[in-house]
């Protein structure tokens, strides 16, 4: 499998970051960084990572199913993650979730038909003091209201319009 | 970046560089006493460093509050194996958002803390385990690590000594349980985040089956100040058995939620009213969680005379935990809170042991039914009993973390559970509140 030069460099660094014989440690970071570029964990990637760290593909498979951020199916180009855990719930996170789900017409872990947005109700993302909080891909947004969310989603749409 | 205004009540030790121009750069760090403590520690014996940390009365900031100096002293002096430093930056306890700020605003303070810990046990490599959602922190931390190598604070022959140390970042991939120390170590080795049997504790058998110092970000970040200004000075900031300051994350129904560095032993009422600006919309306080969602809830009445420190909170059967203070106003439905909290634990239970896997799932279902208005009177007792039967019977403390708050919700707010009985809709939902008012007319 050919990887981008950026990913090759990342993988090379990861393989030397752990004590000798402990290359398996690089598995989760490798999968995460590669998923960022590929959009999902493909079977080809599972085999590639397994080969590089000296595991079987099954061992990689077993690990990746444990972690909620690793996914074998593609998500939307923009993955909208809405926290409804305690601090966010108290400040409107649940209503924000309802609003987003209604607006995008998709539910938890669903992808819109055009593949542009996907949605997920997430647990605490570490922004409780600036709740309600969401993440779009890796970007944090704090003090989010339904109006602010609408503007954000519209902004992403228009920035990507050709 | 800072996401909220500072408070005049803060005592800025770990956050002293927050808000400075380019605060994450090594240039700013070196201009503000950066790596001075490391230089000092290089000239000290390992026992002297540990003694200084013991004198400081620093206790772990990740949740359990274990004395840090004592923990470091458990690392065997004569192990033939290499030793490791592991930073727990998994920060996933609901209500907690402070480690993120420490790394974002002052990553070199964390590196220096790791170096000091490394000197105290003769470790030569350290890993910073950062939760997957905090991807931007990996970039910030990697940049700081590169700067430290360039300036001779990481690598070989540090400051002309024989000491060498390498630091690495490591990303998680979404799992609360990987914040539990032994599950974190499994995850670091490229495995599922299923905890290990303890003892042996990580100090003896930790990362890569070797002796390991594993602490929370904030705990490591306190080490430079302790070595620089002395353990006694740090201890003096707090209360007798808990030194220093705590980054306190105020959230919920407050006028000024935010992360504030407060001395240990800070009065709860003052924290809520003055630091947090009081309850928003002029409402009254109903309850608060002092240290993340795993801690038993406290009522407004219990706040009287209470202070934010390990022992004071233990006396009222709660915990300082991670410093995530969640404040709830008088209109909050405690059943709904209990349900949301249990949904979290049921989702995050790793499934390894039965009391936690089954217990959290049953409790979630019971609480859901209750909140939907289909609860039965006997369910109130059942919820309490189920939770009590989990206590101390699970393989790792996640089971207790799920059970403890639940027990406190049913015991302290039984009347609210009763108000949901017999098909009655939640009396706290705004829509139902209106309906109840009309019925009363
Ligand atoms: C379910 C669970 C989740 C935890 N999550 C975290 C976490 O996100 N960050 C953290 O520092 N400690 C967490 N802890 C506590 C760690 O197990 C460990 O006690 C701590 O990192 C030790 O560091 P300290 O002594 O500096 O507090 C968690 C514990 C449990 C049981
Ligand atoms: S208590 Fe048991 S099931 Fe729950 S997280 Fe710990 S090991 Fe896993
Ligand atoms: S509860 Fe939503 S970010 Fe913590």
Short mmCIF file of C-alpha atoms and ligand atoms in Angstrom, two decimals, chain A residues 82-91 93 122-134 140 142, chain B residues 92-97 100 131 134 251 326 340, ligand 3:
data_model
loop_
_atom_site.label_atom_id
_atom_site.label_comp_id
_atom_site.label_asym_id
_atom_site.label_seq_id
_atom_site.Cartn_x
_atom_site.Cartn_y
_atom_site.Cartn_z
CA UNK A 82 -22.15 17.11 19.82
CA UNK A 83 -21.46 16.60 23.49
CA UNK A 84 -24.52 15.91 25.61
CA UNK A 85 -22.69 14.86 28.74
CA UNK A 86 -23.47 16.47 32.07
CA UNK A 87 -22.03 20.00 31.75
CA UNK A 88 -23.23 20.34 28.18
CA UNK A 89 -26.62 18.82 28.98
CA UNK A 90 -27.16 21.39 31.73
CA UNK A 91 -26.45 24.23 29.34
CA UNK A 93 -26.35 20.34 24.72
CA UNK A 122 -20.43 12.20 21.96
CA UNK A 123 -19.38 11.93 25.58
CA UNK A 124 -17.47 14.72 27.35
CA UNK A 125 -14.88 16.23 25.01
CA UNK A 126 -13.07 18.28 27.65
CA UNK A 127 -14.72 21.63 27.09
CA UNK A 128 -17.16 21.54 30.00
CA UNK A 129 -16.40 25.03 31.29
CA UNK A 130 -17.24 26.48 27.88
CA UNK A 131 -20.33 24.36 27.30
CA UNK A 132 -22.25 23.47 25.30
CA UNK A 133 -19.36 22.31 23.16
CA UNK A 134 -18.99 20.49 19.89
CA UNK A 140 -13.51 22.70 19.00
CA UNK A 142 -17.45 26.50 22.50
CA UNK B 92 -12.12 12.26 29.87
CA UNK B 93 -13.80 12.55 33.26
CA UNK B 94 -17.02 14.46 32.54
CA UNK B 95 -16.69 17.97 33.94
CA UNK B 96 -12.92 18.14 33.50
CA UNK B 97 -11.13 20.40 31.02
CA UNK B 100 -5.96 20.59 27.91
CA UNK B 131 -6.79 11.48 24.26
CA UNK B 134 -7.17 16.43 21.58
CA UNK B 251 -19.24 24.27 34.73
CA UNK B 326 -20.54 20.77 37.99
CA UNK B 340 -27.18 10.90 31.68
S1 LIG C 3 -19.58 17.65 29.39
FE1 LIG C 3 -19.56 18.40 27.35
S2 LIG C 3 -17.48 18.91 27.11
FE2 LIG C 3 -17.48 18.03 29.09
#
